[in-house]
Coordinates of C-alpha atoms in Angstrom, one line a residue:
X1 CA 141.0 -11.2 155.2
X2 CA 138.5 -14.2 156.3
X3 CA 136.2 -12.7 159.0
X4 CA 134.1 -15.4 160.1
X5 CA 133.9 -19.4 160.2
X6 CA 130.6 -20.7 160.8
X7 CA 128.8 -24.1 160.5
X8 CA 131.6 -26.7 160.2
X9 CA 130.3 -30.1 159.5
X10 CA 132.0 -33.2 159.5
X11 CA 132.9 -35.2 156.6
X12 CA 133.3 -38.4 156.5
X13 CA 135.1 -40.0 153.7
X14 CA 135.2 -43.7 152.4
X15 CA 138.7 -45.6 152.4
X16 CA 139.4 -47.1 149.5
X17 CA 141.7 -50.7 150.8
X18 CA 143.6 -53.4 148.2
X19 CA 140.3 -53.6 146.1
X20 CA 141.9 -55.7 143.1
X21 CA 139.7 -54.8 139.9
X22 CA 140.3 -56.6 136.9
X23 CA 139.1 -54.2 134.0
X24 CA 139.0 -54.8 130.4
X25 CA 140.3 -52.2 128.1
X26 CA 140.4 -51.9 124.2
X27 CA 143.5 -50.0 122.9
X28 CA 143.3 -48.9 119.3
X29 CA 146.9 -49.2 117.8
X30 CA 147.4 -45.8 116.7
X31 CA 150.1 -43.0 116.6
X32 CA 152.4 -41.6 119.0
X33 CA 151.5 -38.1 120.4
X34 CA 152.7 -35.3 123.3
X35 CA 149.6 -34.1 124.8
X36 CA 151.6 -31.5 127.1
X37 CA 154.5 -29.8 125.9
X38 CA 156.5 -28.1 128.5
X39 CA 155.1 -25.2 129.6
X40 CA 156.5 -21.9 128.7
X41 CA 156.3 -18.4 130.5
X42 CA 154.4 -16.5 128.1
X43 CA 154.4 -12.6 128.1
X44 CA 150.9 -10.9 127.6
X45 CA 149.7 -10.3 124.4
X46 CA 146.3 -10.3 123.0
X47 CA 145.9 -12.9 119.9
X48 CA 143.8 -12.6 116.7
X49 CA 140.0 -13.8 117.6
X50 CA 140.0 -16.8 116.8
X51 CA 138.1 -18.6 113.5
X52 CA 135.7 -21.4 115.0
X53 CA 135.5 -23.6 112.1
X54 CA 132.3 -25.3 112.9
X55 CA 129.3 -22.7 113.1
X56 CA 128.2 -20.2 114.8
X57 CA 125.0 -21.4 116.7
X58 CA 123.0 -23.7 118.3
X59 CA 121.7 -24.8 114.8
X60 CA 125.0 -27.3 114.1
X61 CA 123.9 -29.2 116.9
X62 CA 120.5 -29.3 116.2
X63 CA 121.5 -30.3 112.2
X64 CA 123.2 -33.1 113.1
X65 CA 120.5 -34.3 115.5
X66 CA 118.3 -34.4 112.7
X67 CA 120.4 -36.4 110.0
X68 CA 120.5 -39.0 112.5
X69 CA 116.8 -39.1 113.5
X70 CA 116.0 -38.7 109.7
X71 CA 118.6 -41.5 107.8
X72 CA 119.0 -43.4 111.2
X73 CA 118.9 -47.0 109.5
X74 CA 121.3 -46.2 106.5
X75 CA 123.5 -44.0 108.9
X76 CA 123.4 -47.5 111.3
X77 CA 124.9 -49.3 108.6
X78 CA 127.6 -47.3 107.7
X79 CA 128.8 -46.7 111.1
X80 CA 128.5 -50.9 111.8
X81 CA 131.0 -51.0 109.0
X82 CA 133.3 -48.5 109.8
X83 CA 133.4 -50.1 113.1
X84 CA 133.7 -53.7 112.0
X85 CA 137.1 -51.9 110.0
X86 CA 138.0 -50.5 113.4
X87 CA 137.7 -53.9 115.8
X88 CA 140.3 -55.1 113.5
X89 CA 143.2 -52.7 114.8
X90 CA 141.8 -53.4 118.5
X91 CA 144.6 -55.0 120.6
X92 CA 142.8 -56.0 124.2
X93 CA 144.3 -55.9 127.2
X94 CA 143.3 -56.5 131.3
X95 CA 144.1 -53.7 133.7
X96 CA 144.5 -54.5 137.5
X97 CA 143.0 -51.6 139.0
X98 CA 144.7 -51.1 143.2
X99 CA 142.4 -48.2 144.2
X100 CA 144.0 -47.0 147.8
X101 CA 142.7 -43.8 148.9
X102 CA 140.7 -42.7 145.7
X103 CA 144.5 -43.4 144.3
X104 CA 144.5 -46.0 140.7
X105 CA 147.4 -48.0 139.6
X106 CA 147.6 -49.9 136.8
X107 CA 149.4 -53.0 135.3
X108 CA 148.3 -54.7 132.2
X109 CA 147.7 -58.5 131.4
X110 CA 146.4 -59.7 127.8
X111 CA 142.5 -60.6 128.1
X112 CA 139.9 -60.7 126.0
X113 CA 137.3 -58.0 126.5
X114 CA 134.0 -56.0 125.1
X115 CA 133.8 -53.8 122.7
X116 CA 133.5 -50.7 125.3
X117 CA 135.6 -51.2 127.7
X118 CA 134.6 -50.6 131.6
X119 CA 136.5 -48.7 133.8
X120 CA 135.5 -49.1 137.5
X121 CA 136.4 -45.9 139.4
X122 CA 136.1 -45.2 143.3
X123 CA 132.3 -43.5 144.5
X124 CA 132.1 -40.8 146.5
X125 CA 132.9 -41.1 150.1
X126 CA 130.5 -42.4 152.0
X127 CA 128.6 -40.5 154.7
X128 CA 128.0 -43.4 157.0
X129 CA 131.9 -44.8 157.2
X130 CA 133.2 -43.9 160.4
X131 CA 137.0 -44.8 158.8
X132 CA 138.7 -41.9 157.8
X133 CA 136.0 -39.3 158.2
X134 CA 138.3 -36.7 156.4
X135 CA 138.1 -33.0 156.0
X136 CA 135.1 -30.8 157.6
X137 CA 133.4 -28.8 155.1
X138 CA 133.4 -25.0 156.7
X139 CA 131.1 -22.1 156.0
X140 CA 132.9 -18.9 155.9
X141 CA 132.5 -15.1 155.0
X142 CA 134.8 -13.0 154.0
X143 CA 134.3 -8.7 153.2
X144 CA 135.4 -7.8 150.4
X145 CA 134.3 -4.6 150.0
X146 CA 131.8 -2.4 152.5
X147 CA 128.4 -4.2 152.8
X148 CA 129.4 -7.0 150.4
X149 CA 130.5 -10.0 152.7
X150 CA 131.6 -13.1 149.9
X151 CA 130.2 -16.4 151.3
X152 CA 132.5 -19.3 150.4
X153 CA 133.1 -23.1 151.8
X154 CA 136.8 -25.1 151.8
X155 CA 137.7 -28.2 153.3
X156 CA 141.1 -30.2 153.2
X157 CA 143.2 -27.2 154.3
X158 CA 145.2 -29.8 156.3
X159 CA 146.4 -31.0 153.5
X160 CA 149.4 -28.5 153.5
X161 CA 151.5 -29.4 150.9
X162 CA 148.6 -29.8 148.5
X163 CA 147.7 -27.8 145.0
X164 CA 144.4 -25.6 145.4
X165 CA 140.9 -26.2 143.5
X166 CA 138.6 -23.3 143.3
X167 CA 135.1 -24.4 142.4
X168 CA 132.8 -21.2 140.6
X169 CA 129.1 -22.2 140.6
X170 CA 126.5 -21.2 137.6
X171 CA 124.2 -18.8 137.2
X172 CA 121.3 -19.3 140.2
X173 CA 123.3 -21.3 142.4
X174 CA 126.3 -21.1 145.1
X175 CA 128.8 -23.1 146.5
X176 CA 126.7 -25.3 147.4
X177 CA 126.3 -27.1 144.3
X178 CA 130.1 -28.2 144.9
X179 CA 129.6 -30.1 148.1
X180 CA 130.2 -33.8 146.6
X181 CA 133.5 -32.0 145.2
X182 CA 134.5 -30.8 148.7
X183 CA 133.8 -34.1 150.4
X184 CA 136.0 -36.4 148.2
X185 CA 138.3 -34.0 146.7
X186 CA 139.0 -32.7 149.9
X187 CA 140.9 -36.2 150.8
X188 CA 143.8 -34.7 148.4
X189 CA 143.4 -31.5 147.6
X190 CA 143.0 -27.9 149.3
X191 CA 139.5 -27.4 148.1
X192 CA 137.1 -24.1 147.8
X193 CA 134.1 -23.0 146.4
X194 CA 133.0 -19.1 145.7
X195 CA 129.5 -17.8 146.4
X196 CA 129.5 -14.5 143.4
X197 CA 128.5 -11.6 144.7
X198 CA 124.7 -11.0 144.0
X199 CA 124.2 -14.9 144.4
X200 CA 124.3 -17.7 146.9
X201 CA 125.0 -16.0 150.2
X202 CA 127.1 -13.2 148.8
X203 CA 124.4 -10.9 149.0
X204 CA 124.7 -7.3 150.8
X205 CA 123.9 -6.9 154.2
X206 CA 122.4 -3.8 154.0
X207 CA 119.6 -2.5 151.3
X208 CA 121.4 -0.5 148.3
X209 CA 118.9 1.4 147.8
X210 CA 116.3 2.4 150.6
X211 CA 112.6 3.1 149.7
X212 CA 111.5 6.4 151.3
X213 CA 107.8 6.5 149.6
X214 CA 105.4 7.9 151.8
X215 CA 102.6 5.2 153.0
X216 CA 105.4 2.5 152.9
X217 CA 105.1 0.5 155.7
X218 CA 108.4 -1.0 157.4
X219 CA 107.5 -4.5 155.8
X220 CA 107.1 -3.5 152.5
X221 CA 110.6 -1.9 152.7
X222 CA 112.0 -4.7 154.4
X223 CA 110.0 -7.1 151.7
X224 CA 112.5 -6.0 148.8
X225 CA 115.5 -4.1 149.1
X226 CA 116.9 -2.0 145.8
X227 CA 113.5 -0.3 144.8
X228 CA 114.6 3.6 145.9
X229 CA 115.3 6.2 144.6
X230 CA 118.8 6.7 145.7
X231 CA 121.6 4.4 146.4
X232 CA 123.8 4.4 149.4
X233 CA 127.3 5.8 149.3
X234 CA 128.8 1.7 149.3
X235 CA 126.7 1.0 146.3
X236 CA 126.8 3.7 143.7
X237 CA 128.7 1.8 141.3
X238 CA 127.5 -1.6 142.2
X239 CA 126.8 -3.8 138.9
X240 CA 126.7 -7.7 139.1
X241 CA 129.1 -8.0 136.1
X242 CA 131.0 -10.7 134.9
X243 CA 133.7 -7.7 135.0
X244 CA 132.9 -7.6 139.1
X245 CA 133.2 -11.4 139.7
X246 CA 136.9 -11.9 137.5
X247 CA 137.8 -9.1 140.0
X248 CA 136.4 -10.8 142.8
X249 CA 137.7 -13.9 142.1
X250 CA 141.4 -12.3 141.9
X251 CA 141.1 -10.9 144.9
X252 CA 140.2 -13.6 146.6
X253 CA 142.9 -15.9 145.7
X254 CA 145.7 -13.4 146.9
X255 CA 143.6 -12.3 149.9
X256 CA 142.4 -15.6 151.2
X257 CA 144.1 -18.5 148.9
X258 CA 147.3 -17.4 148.9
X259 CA 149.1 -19.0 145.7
X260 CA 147.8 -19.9 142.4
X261 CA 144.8 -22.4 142.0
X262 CA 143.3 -24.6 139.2
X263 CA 140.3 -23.0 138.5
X264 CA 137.1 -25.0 137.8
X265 CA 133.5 -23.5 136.5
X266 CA 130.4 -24.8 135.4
X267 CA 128.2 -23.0 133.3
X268 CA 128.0 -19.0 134.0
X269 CA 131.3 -20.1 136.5
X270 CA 133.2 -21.4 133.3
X271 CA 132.6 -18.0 131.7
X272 CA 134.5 -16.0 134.6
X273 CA 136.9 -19.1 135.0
X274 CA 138.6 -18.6 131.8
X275 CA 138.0 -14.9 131.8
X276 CA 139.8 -14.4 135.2
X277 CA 142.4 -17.0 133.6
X278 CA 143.3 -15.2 130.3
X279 CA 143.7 -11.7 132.8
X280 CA 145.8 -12.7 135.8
X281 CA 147.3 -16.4 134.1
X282 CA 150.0 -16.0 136.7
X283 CA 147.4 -17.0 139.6
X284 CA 146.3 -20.2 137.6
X285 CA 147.6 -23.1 137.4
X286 CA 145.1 -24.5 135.3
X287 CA 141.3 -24.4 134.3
X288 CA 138.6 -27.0 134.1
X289 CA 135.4 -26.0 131.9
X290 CA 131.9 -27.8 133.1
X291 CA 129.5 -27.4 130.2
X292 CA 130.9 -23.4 130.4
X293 CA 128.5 -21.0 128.7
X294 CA 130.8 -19.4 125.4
X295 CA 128.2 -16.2 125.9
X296 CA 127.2 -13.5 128.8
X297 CA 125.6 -10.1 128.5
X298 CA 124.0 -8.2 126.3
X299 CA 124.4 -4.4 126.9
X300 CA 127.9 -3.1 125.7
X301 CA 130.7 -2.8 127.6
X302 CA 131.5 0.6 128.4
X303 CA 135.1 0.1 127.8
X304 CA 135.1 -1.4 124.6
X305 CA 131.7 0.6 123.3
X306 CA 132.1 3.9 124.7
X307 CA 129.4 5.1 122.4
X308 CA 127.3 2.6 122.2
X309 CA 127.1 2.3 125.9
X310 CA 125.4 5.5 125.9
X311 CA 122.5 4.6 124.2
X312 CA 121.5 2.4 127.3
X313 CA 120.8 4.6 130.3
X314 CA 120.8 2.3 132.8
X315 CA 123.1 -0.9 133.3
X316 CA 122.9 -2.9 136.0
X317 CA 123.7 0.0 138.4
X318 CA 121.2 0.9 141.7
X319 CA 119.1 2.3 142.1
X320 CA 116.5 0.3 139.7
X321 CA 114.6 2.7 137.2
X322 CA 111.0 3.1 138.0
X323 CA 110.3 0.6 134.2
X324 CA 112.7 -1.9 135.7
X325 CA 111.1 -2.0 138.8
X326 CA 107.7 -3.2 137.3
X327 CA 109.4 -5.6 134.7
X328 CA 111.4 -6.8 137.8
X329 CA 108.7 -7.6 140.1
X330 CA 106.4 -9.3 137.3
X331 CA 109.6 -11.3 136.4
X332 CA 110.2 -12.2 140.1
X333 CA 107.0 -13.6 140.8
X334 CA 107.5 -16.2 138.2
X335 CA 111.2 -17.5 138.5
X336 CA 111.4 -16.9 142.5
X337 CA 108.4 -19.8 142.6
X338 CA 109.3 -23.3 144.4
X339 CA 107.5 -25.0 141.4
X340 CA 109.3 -23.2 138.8
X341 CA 112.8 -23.1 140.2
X342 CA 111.5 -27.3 140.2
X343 CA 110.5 -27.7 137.0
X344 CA 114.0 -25.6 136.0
X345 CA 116.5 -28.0 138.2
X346 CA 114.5 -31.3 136.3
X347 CA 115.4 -29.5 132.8
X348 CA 119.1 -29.6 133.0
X349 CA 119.5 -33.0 134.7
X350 CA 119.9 -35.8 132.1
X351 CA 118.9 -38.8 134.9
X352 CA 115.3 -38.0 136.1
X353 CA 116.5 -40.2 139.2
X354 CA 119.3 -38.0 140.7
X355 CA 118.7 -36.3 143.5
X356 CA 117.7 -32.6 143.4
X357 CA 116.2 -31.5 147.0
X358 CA 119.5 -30.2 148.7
X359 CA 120.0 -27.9 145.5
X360 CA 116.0 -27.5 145.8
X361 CA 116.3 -26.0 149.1
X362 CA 119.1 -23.9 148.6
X363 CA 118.4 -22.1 145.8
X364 CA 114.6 -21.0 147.6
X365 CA 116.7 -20.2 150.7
X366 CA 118.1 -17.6 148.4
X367 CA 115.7 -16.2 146.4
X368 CA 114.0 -15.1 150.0
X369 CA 116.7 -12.7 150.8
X370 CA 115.1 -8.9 150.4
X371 CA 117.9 -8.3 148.0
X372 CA 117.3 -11.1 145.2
X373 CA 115.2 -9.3 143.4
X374 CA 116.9 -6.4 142.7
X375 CA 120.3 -8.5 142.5
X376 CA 118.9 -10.5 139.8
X377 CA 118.3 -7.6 137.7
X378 CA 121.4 -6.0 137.9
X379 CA 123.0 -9.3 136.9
X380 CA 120.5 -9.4 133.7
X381 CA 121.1 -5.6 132.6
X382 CA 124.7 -5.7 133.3
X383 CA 127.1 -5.3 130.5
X384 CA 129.8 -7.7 128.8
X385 CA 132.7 -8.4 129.3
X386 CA 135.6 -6.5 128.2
X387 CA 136.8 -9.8 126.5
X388 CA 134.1 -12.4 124.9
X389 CA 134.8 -16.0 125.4
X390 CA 136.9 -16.5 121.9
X391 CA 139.5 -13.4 123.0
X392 CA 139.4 -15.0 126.6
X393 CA 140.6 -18.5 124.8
X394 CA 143.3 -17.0 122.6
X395 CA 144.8 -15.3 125.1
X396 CA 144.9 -17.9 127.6
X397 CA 146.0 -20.3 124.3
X398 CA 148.8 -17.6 123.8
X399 CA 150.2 -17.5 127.5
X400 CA 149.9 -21.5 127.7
X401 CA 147.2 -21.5 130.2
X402 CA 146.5 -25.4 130.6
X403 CA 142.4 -25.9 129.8
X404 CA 140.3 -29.1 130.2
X405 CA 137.1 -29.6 128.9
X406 CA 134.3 -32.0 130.5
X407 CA 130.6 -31.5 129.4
X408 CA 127.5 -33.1 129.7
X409 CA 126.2 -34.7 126.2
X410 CA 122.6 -34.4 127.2
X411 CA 123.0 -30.6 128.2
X412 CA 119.9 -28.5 126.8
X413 CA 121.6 -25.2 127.1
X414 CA 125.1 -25.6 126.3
X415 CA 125.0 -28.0 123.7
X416 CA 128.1 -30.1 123.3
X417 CA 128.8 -28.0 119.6
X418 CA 130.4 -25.4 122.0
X419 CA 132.8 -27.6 124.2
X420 CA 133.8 -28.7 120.4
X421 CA 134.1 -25.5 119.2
X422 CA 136.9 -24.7 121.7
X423 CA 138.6 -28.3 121.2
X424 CA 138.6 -27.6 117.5
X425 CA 140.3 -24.5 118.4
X426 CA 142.7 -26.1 120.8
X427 CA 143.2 -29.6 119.7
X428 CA 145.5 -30.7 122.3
X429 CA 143.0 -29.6 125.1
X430 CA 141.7 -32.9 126.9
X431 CA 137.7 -32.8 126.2
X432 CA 136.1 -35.7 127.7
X433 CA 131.7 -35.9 126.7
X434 CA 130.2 -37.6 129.7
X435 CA 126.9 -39.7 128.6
X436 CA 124.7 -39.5 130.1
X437 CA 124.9 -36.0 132.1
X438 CA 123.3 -32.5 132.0
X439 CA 124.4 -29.1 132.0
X440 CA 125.8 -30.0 135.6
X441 CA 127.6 -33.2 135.0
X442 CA 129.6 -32.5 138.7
X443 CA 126.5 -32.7 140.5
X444 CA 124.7 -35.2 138.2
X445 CA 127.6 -37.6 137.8
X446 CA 130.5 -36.5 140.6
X447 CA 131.8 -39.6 140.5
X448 CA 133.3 -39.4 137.1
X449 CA 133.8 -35.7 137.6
X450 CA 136.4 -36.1 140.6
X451 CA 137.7 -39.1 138.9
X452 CA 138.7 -37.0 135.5
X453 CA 139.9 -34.2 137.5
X454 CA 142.3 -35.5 139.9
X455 CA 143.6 -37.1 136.8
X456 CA 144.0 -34.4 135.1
X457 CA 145.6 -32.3 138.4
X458 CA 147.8 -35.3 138.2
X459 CA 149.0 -35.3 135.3
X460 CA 149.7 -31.6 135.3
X461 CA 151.6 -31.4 138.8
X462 CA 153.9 -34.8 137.2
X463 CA 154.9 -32.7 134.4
X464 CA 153.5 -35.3 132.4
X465 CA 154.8 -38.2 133.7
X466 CA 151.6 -39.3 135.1
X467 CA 149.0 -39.9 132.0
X468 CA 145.7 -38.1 132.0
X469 CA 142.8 -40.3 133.1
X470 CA 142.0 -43.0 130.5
X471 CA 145.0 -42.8 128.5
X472 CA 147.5 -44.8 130.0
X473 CA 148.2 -46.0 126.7
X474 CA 150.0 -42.9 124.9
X475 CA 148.4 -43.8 121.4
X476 CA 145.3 -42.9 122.5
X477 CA 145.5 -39.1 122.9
X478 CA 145.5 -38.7 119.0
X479 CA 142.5 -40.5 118.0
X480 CA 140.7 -40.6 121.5
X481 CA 139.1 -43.8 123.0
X482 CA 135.2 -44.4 124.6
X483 CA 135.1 -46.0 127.6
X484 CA 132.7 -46.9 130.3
X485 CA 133.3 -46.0 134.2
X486 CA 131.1 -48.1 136.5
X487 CA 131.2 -47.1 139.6
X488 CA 129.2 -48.0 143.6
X489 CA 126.7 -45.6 144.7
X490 CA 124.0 -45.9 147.3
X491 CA 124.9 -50.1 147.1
X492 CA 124.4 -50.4 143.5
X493 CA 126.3 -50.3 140.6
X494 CA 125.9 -47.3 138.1
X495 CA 127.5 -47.0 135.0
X496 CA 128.2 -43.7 133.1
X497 CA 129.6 -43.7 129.0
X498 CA 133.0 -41.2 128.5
X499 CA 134.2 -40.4 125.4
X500 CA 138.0 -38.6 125.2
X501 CA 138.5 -36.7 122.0
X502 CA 141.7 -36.8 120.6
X503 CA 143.9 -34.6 119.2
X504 CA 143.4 -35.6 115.3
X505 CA 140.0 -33.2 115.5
X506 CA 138.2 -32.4 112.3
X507 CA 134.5 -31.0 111.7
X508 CA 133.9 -34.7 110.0
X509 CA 135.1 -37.1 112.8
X510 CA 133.5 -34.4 115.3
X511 CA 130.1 -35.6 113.4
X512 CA 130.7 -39.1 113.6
X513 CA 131.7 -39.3 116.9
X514 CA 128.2 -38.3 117.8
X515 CA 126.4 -40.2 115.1
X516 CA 128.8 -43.6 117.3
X517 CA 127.8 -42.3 120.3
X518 CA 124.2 -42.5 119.1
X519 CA 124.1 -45.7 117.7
X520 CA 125.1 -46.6 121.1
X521 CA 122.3 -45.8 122.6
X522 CA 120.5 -49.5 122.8
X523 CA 116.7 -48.4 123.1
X524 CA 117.9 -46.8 119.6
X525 CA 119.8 -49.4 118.2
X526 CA 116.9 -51.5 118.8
X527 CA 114.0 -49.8 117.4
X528 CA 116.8 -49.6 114.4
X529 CA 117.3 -53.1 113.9
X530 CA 113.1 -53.8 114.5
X531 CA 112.3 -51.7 111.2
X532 CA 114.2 -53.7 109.3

């Protein structure tokens, strides 16, 4: 039941009017492939875990980084060849690009073009257009449970006949890293983003926990809720668990939703995306994994551990014992600091240049509620999952759950190894790399985000009949293509690098499509070509 709508703002959104864009586009002649079969309705079983095929750590990534840096001239060489072999299979073509309401159509004339072929794609709308302003962008809570109000946002509800995105944020953040989602998306989709509980805004309204020490002053009760010695009635099973947010997430689609979404989640938000998905795959309609992290938790889940659980007194659970209470407080002081929380926003952004202040502001907003603290560790001690990211795959592989993949290349958390791992698993999965972009390529690089994703929505709601973004040309989706989207932002041009992997996956073109994507760097290339 939604309780309250506060804070509306207005959107405005830019119109996109007969823009003829001639675009060059290199085609490699290659074979014929169905990306999408027809879906089936599975029943629920769980499936053998799954055998990754290319590593198990961060170490394959780093491995390959190294080869490069260390043989980069002979490596340089090589690839020139196999690409000079590979230009001579290249057909070219010229695409007319109509781009009407963020909507593309294409026809093709022959043309000669570059070796990478640009793409120009609409921008976000723009804030200053008074033409079709669009959806507002409305602030909204809605109780869950006792004491637990769920903070969420959604625009373009008038949009009735519409499919329904739900956004899940990472780790740290709310739903207000999705706001350049919900102002463009919003223009064709029923769009909504979820604040988990313990983050964002969804934090309780009332302490957990009370202090009762004698000498305490009112303020220093009020300072940091959590820190008693006994939890209120509400809150004696409260745990900030991954298990907690799948069921939150559930509940909120039928509750306030209504009908089945297309889930998307960056980061800790991937995690419970496909973990929500592989439980309740009859409220999906599909998911869309942002540099998703493959790993949460580190207790055991009392479920599937029952033993081992019991080693671990404590698990997330309120009140905080009194040894978590002085880890938590030295722990706070460091990560709850403006220069900190800084330093950690520049880390995961690829482009130094992007624009960080909004998220900035937000995220201190938060940590100054009396229940971060405490909230933060309850998320840290909490236990697993009852189903790691490889079982949450296979079973949403076994009940045809549609997945696509977009991560940032220059992610320094989630290296791109991981988004590989599950397309080696899943071949036929649309993975698109995004260079350059972070570990929050939708905030870094919207433009191409929203672009890829309404293609993708497309595509599913068409039954196929529409293709997926970039592959208008059906012998593309085995061998994949790279391509280069340009598109207008803040009256210049910007330009971001995509490369669609195909379904013809194997741990040795895996390696060489990073070693290309390298080479292509030109600073590189250059200081290459100067040793010799």
């Amino acid at each position: 039941m939604e309780l309250l709508s506060i804070g509306c703002t207005s959107v405005p959104c830019h119109h996109f009017a007969n823009l003829n864009w001639k675009v060059g586009d290199n085609s490699l002649s290659l074979k014929n492939s169905k990306l999408f079969p027809r879906r089936k309705t599975g029943i629920f079983c769980v499936a053998p875990k799954p055998s990754w095929g290319l590593g198990n750590s961060h170490q394959d990534s780093d491995k390959v980084e190294n080869l490069y840096q260390k043989e980069g001239i002979r490596l340089l060489s090589l690839l020139e060849g196999l690409r000079n072999r590979a230009n001579a299979e290249i057909t070219t073509e010229n695409h007319n690009y109509y781009v009407t309401d963020g909507k593309v159509d294409l026809r093709h004339i022959p043309e000669k073009v570059d070796e990478v072929a640009k793409v120009l794609i609409p921008g976000l709308p723009d804030d200053d257009s008074e033409e079709n302003p669009g959806s507002p962008i409305c602030s909204c809570f809605w109780e869950w449970k006792p004491q637990l109000p769920v903070h969420y946002e959604k625009s373009g509800l008038e949009n009735v006949q519409a499919p329904n995105v739900l956004f899940l944020p990472g780790f740290g953040v709310g739903s207000f890293h999705y706001e350049k989602q919900l102002k463009d998306l919003s223009r064709d989709y029923k769009v909504w983003a979820l604040d988990f509980l313990g983050q964002g805004l969804s934090l309780p309204s009332e302490d957990p926990a009370p202090s009762d020490k004698p000498g305490e002053s009112t303020e220093q009760r009020d300072a940091m809720w959590g820190f008693g010695e006994v939890s209120e009635p509400w809150a004696q099973d409260l745990v900030y668990s991954v298990d907690l947010w799948r069921d939150q997430v559930k509940q909120f689609i039928e509750q306030v939703i209504g009908e089945p979404v297309y889930v998307v989640g960056n980061s800790l938000g991937g995690f419970v995306a496909l973990y929500f998905a592989a439980c309740n795959p009859e409220l999906v309609k599909g998911v869309t994994l942002l540099n998703a992290t493959p790993f949460w938790g580190f207790l055991p889940n009392l479920t599937r551990s029952p033993r081992l659980s019991k080693l671990f007194p404590w698990a997330g659970t309120f009140p905080l014992p009194s040894s978590v209470r002085k880890l938590t407080e030295f722990i706070w002081q460091k990560v709850s600091d403006p220069g900190s929380i800084l330093e950690l926003i520049k880390q995961v952004y690829a482009d130094p240049s992007t624009k960080v202040d909004k998220v900035f502001s937000r995220i201190v907003e938060t940590t100054q509620h009396p229940a971060a603290a405490a909230s933060l560790a309850s998320i840290m001690f909490a236990p697993r999952a009852q189903l790691s990211f490889q079982e949450a795959l296979s079973r949403c592989q076994t009940q045809d759950v549609r997945i696509c993949l977009m991560y940032g290349k220059e992610d320094p958390w989630i290296r791109p190894i991981w988004g590989l791992k599950v397309k080696k698993q899943l071949p036929e999965v649309p993975y698109y790399e995004i260079i350059p972009a972070g570990h929050c390529p939708h905030d870094e690089v919207p433009e191409v985000v929203n672009f890829l994703l309404r293609g993708w929505i497309k595509n599913l709601e068409s039954k196929g009949s529409i293709s997926l973004p970039l592959l208008e040309e059906p012998d593309n989706v085995q061998d994949g293509i790279f391509r280069e989207l340009e598109f207008a932002r803040e009256g210049s041009r910007r330009s971001v690098k995509v490369r669609f992997f195909g379904s013809k996956i194997s741990v040795w073109n895996l390696i060489g499509s990073f070693l290309r994507s390298s080479v292509a760097n030109l600073p590189l290339k250059s200081s290459v070509a100067n040793s010799r």
